[in-house]
mmCIF file of C-alpha atoms in Angstrom:
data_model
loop_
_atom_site.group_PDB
_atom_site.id
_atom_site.type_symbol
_atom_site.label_atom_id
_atom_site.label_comp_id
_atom_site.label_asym_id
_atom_site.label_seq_id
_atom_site.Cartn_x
_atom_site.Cartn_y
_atom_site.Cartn_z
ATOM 1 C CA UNK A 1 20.896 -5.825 13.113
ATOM 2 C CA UNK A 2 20.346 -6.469 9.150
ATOM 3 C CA UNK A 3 20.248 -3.175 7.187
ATOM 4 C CA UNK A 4 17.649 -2.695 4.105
ATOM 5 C CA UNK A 5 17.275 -0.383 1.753
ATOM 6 C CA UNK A 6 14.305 1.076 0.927
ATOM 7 C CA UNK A 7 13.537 2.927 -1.911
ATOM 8 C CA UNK A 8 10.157 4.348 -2.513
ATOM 9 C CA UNK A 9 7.616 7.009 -1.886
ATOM 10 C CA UNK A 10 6.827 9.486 1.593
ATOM 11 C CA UNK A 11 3.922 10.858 3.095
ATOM 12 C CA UNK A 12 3.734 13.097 6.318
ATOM 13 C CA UNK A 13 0.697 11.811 7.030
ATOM 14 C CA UNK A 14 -0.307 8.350 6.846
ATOM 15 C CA UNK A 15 0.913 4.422 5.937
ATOM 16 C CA UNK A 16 1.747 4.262 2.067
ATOM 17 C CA UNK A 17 4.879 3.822 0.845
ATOM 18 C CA UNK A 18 8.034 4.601 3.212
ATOM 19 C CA UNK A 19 5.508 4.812 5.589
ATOM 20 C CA UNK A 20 4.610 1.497 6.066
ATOM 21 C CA UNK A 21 7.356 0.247 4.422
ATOM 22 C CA UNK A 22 9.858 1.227 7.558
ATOM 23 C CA UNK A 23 7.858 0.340 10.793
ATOM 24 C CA UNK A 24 6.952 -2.938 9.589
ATOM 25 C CA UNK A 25 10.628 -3.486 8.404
ATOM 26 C CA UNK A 26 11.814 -1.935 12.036
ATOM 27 C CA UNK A 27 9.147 -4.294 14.089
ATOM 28 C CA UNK A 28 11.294 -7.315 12.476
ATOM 29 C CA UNK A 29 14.684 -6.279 13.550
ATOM 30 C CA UNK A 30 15.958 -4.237 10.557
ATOM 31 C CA UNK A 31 17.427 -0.829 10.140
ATOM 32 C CA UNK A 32 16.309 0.994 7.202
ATOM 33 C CA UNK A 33 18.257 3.106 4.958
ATOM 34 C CA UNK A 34 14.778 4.935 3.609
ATOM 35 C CA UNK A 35 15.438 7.134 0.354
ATOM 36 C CA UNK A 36 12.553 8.965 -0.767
ATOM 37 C CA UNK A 37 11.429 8.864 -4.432
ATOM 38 C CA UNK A 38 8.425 11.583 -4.077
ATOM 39 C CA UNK A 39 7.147 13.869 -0.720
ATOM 40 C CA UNK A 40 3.367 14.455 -0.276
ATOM 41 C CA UNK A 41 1.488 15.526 2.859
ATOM 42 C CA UNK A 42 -0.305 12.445 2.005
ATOM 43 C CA UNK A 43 -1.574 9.616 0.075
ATOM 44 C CA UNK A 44 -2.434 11.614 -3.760
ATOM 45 C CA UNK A 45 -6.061 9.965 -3.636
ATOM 46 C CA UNK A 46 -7.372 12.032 -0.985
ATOM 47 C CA UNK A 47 -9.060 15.018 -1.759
ATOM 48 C CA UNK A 48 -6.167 17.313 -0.583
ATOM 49 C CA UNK A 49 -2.397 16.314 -1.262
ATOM 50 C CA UNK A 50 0.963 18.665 -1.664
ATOM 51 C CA UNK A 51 3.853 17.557 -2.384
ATOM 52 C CA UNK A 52 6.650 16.781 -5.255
ATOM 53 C CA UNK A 53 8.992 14.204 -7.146
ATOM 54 C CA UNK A 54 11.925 14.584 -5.939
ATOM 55 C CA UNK A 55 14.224 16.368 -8.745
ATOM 56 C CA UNK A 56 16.412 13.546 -10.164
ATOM 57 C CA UNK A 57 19.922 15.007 -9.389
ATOM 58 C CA UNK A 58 18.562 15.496 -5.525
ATOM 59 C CA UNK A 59 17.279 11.961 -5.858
ATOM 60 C CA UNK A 60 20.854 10.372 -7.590
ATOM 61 C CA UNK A 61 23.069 11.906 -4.506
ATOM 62 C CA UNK A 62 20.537 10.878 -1.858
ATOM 63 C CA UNK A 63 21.148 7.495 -3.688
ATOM 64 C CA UNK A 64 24.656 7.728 -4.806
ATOM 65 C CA UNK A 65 25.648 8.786 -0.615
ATOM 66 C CA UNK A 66 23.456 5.863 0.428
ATOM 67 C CA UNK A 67 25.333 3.379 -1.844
ATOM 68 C CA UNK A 68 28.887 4.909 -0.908
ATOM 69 C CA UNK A 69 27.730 4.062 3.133
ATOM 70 C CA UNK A 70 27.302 0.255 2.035
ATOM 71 C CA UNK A 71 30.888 -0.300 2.099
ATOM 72 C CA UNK A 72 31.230 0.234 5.736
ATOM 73 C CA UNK A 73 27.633 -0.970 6.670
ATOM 74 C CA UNK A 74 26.376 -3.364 3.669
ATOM 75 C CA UNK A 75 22.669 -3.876 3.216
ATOM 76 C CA UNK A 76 20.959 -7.117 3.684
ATOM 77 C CA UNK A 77 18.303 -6.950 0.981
ATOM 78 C CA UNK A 78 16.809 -3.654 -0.898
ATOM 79 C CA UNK A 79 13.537 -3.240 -1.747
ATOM 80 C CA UNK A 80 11.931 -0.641 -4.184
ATOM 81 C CA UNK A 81 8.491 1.050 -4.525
ATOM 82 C CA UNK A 82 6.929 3.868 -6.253
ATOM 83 C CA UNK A 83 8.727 5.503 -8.553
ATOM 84 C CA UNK A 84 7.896 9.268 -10.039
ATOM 85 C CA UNK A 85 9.338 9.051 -13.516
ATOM 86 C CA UNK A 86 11.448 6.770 -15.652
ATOM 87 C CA UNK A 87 14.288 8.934 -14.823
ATOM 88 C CA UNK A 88 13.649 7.533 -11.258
ATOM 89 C CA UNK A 89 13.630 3.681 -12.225
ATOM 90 C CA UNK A 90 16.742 3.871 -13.923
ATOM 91 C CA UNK A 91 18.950 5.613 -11.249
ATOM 92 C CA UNK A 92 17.433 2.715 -8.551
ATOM 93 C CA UNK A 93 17.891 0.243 -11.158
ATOM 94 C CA UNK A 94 22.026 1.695 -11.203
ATOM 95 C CA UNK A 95 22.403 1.583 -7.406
ATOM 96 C CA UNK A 96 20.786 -1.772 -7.045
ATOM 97 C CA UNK A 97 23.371 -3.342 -9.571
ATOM 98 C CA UNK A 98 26.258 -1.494 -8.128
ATOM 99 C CA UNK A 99 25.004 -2.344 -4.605
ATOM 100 C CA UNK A 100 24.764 -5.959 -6.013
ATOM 101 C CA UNK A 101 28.240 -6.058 -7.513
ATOM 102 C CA UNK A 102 29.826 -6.694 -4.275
ATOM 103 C CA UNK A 103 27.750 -8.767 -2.309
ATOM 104 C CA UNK A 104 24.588 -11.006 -3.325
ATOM 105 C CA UNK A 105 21.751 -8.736 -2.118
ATOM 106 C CA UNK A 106 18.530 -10.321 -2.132
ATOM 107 C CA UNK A 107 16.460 -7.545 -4.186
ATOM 108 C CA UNK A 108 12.615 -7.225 -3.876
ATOM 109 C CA UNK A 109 10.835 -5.244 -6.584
ATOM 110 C CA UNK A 110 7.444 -4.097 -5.674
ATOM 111 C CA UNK A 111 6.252 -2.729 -9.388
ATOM 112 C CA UNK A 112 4.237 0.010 -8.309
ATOM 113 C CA UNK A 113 2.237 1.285 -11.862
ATOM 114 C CA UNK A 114 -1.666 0.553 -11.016
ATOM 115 C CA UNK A 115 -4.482 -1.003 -9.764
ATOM 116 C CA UNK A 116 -8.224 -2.157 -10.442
ATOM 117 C CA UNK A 117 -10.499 -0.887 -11.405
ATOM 118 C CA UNK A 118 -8.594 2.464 -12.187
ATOM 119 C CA UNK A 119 -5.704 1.241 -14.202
ATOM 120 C CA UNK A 120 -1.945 2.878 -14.578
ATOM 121 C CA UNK A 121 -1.602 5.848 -12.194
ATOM 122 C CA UNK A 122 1.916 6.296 -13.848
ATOM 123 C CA UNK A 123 3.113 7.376 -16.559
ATOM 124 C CA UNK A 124 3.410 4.258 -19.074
ATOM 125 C CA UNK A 125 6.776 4.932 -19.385
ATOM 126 C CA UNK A 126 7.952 4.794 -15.605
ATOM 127 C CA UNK A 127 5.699 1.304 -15.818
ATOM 128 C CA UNK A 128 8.432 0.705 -19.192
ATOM 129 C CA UNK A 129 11.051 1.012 -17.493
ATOM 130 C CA UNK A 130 9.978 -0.971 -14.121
ATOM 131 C CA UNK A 131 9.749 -3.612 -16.249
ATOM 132 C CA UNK A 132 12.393 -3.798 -18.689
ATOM 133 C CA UNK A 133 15.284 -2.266 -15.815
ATOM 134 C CA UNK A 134 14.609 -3.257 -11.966
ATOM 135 C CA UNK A 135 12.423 -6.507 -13.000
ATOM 136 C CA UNK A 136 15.085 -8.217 -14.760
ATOM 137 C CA UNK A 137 17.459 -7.769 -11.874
ATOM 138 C CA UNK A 138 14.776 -8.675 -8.898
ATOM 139 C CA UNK A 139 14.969 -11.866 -6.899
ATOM 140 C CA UNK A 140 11.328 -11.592 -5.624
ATOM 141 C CA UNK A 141 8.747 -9.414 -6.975
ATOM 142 C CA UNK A 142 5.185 -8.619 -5.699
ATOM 143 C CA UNK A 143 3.010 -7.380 -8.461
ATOM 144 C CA UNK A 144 -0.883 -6.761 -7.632
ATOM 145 C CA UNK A 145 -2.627 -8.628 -9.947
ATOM 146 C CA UNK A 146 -3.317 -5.991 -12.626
ATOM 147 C CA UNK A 147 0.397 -5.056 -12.834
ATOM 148 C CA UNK A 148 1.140 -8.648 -13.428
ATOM 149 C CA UNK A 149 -1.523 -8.430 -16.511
ATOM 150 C CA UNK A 150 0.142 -4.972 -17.204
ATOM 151 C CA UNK A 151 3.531 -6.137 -17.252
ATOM 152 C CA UNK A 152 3.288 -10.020 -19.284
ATOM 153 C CA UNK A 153 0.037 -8.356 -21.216
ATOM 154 C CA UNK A 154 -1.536 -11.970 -20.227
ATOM 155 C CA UNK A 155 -5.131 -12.188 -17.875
ATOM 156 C CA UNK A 156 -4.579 -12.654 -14.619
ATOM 157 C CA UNK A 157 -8.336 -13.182 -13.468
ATOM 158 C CA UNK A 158 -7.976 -16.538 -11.619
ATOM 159 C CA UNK A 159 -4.946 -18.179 -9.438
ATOM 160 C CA UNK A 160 -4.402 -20.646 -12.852
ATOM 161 C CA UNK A 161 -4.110 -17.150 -15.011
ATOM 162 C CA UNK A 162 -1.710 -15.479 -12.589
ATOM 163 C CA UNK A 163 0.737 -18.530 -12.375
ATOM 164 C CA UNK A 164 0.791 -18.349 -16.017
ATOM 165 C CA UNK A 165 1.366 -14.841 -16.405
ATOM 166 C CA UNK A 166 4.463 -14.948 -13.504
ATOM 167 C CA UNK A 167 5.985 -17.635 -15.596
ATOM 168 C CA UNK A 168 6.431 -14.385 -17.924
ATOM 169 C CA UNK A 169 8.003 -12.443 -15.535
ATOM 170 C CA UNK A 170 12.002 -12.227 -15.866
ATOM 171 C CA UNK A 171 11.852 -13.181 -12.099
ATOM 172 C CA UNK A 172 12.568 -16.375 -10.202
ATOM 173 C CA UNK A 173 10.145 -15.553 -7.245
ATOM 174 C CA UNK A 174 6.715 -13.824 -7.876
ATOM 175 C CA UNK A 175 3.931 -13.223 -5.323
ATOM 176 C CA UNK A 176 0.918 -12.083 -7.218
ATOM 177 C CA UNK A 177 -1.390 -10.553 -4.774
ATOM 178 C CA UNK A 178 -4.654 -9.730 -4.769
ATOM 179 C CA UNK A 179 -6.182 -12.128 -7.441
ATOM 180 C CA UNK A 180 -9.398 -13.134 -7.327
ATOM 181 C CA UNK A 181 -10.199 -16.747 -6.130
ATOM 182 C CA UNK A 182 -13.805 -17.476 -6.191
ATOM 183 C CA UNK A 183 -16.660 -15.816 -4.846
ATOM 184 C CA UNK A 184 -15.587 -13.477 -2.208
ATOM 185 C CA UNK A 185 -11.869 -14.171 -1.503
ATOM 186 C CA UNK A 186 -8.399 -12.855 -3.199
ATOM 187 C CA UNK A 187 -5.314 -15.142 -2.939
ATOM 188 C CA UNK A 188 -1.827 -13.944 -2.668
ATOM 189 C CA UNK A 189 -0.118 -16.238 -5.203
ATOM 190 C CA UNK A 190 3.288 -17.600 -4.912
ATOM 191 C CA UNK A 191 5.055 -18.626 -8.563
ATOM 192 C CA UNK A 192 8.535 -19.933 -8.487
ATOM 193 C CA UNK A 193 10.562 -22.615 -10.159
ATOM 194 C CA UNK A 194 10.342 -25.610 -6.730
ATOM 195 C CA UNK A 195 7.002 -24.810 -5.642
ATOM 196 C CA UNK A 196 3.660 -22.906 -6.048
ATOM 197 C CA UNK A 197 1.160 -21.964 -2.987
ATOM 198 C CA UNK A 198 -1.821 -19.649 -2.554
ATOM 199 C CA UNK A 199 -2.380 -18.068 0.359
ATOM 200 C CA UNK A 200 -6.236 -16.680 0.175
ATOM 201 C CA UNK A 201 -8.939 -14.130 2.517
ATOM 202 C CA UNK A 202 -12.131 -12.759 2.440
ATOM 203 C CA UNK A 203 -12.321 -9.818 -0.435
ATOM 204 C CA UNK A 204 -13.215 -6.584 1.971
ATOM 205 C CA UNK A 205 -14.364 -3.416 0.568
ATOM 206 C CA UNK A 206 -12.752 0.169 1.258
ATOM 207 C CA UNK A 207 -9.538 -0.890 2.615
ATOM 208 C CA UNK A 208 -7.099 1.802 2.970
ATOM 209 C CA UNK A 209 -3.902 2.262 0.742
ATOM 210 C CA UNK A 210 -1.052 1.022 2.225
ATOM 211 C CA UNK A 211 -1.528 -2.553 2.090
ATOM 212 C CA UNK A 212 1.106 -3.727 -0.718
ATOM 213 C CA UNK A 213 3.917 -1.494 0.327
ATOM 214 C CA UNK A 214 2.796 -2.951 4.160
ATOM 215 C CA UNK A 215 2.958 -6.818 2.580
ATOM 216 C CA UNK A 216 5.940 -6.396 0.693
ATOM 217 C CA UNK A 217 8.048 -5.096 3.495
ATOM 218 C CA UNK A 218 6.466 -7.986 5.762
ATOM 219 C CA UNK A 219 7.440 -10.736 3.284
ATOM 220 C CA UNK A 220 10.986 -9.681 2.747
ATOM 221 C CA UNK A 221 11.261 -8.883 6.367
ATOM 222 C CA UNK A 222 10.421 -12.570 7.175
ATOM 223 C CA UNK A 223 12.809 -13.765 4.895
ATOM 224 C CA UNK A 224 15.772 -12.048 5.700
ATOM 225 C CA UNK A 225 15.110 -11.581 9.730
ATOM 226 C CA UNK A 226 14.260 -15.043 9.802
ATOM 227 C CA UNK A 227 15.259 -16.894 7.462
ATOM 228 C CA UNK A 228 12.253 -18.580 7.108
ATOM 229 C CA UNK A 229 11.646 -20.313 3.412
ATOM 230 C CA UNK A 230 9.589 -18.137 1.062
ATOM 231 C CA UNK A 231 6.085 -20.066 1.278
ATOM 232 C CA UNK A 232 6.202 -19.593 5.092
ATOM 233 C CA UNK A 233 7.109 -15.872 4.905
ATOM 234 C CA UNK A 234 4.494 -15.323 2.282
ATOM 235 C CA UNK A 235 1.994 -17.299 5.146
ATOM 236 C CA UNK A 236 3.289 -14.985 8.029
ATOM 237 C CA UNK A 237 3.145 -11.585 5.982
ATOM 238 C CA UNK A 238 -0.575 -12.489 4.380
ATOM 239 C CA UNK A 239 -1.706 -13.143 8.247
ATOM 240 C CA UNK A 240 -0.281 -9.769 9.413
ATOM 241 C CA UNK A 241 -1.614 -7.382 6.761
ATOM 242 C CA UNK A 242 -5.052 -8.823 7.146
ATOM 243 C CA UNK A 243 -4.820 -8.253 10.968
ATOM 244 C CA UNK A 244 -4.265 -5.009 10.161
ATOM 245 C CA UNK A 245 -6.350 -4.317 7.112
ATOM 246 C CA UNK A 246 -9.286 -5.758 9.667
ATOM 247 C CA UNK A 247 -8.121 -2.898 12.404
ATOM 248 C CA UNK A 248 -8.537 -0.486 9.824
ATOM 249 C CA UNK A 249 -11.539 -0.808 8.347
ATOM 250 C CA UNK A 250 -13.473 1.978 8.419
ATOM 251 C CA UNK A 251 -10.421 4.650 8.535
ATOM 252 C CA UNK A 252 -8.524 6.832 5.639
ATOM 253 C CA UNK A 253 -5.455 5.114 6.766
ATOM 254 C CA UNK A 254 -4.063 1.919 7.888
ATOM 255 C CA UNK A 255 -4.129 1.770 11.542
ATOM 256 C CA UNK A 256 -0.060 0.697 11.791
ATOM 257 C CA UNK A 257 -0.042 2.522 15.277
ATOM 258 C CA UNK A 258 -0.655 0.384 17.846
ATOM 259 C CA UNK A 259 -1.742 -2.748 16.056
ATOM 260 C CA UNK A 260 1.233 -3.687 14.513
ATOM 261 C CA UNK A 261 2.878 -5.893 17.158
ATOM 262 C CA UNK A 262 -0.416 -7.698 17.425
ATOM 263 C CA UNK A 263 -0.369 -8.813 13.899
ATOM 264 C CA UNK A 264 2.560 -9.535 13.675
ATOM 265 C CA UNK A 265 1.825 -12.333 16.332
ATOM 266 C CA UNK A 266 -1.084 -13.405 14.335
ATOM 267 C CA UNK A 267 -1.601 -17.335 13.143
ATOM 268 C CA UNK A 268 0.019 -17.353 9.817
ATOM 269 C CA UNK A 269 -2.386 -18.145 6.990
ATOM 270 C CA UNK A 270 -3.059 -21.485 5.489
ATOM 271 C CA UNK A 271 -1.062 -22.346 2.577
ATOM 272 C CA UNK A 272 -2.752 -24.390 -0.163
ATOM 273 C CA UNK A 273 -0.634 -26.359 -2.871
ATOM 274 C CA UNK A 274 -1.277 -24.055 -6.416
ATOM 275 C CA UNK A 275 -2.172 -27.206 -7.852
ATOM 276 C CA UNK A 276 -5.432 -27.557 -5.859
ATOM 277 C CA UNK A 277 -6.405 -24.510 -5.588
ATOM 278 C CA UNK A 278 -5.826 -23.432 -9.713
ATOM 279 C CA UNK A 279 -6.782 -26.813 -11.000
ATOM 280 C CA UNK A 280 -3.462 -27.276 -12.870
ATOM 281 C CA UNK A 281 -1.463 -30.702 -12.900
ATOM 282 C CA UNK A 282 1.451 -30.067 -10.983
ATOM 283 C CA UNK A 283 4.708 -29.354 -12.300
ATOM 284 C CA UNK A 284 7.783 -26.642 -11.673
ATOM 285 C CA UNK A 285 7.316 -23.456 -13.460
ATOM 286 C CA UNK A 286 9.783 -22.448 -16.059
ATOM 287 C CA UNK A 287 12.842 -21.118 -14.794
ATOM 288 C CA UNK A 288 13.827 -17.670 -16.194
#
């Protein structure tokens, strides 16, 4: 059974972070080595939350243990979430080199720093230090689209702005998600250096949180699980989180329970060429 490490943020109640980062990673086949970066009763934009950082020597042992236990049971891939404080970043950042110094670990980087319409919702120097320390040592990375903006300081308002502002990114494989693709529909947008795709839904209002940490565990889940090439798992993981962004509507939390093993069955979404669907001529992106 592969073995992943996941780095990120927990909540006792809910599907953000850990939380849906380990049952979708589990309902693929993978054990998960889960390390939390923060504890809160729940997700921080609910009216009520508790909870705490963890303090950063508490969080380098938990990490520095975790890394020691690779030598008898290495990791298949790593991926990383939200992180408290820059402090945070750069002990992840040191585990996933030393991690990667001994066997090629495919590394996901989920840059966790904001959204729209609200903006950063971490301090700008955790978002610093995503980028300049776990970016430039990421194999895939899944920014929503106004972290990409955040990160390359480029716009990011149409699929032909996003592929231009992953070309920026110090990453070979960037899914974009989120981005707005006409009237009524995001695309999640695939930039690498072989070949581009979009993947794109119908825009729905007051979906729960949850639903990047849920799509980046999906996509690297299909990838290592299954091998399957990165525009395919990108087409498998975009069908699933819809299926279950659909079963949640309505709720404060994405309905993972009992719906998960349905969506995960679910047609994968049509793939259209980035060419077509941005207007550019096509062409390989520059490699980085």
């Amino acid at each position: 059974m592969p073995r992943i490490l996941a780095i990120s943020s927990y909540v006792a109640s809910g599907h953000v972070g850990l939380a849906a980062i380990v049952p979708a990673l589990q309902a693929l086949g993978h054990d998960v080595a889960a390390v939390p970066t923060i504890v809160l009763s729940r997700h921080p934009g609910h009216r009520a939350s508790a909870g705490a950082p963890l303090a950063p020597d508490q969080f380098q042992a938990l990490v520095d243990q975790i890394v020691e236990s690779a030598a008898d049971e290495p990791f298949a891939a790593i991926i990383t979430g939200y992180m408290p404080s820059a402090r945070h970043v750069e002990i992840a950042a040191m585990a996933v080199a030393e991690l990667q110094r001994f066997k090629t670990t495919p590394f996901l980087c989920d840059p966790i720093i904001g959204d729209a319409p609200k903006g950063l919702y971490v301090d700008q120097s955790v978002a610093a230090s995503m980028r300049d320390l776990l970016l430039p040592i990421a194999d895939f990375a899944t920014p929503n689209a106004f972290e990409l903006s955040w990160l390359t300081q480029q716009p990011t308002a149409t699929v032909e702005e996003a592929l231009r502002a992953a070309e920026e990114l110090p990453v070979s494989e960037v899914v974009a998600t989120s981005v707005p693709h006409g009237s009524g529909r995001i695309a999640n947008v695939l930039a690498n250096t072989f070949e581009s795709c979009v993947c794109d839904v119908p825009l729905l209002q007051s979906v729960p949180h949850g639903t990047g940490d849920l799509f980046s565990a999906l996509l690297l889940g299909h990838l290592i699980s299954n091998g399957k090439p990165l525009p395919d798992a990108l087409a498998c993981a975009t069908a699933a989180t819809r299926a279950i962004i659909e079963a949640s509507l309505g709720r404060s939390e994405l309905a993972l329970v009992g719906n998960l093993a349905n969506a995960l069955a679910a047609e994968p979404a049509p793939i259209q060429p980035a060419a077509e669907a941005s207007g550019r001529q096509p062409g390989k992106l520059t490699q980085h």
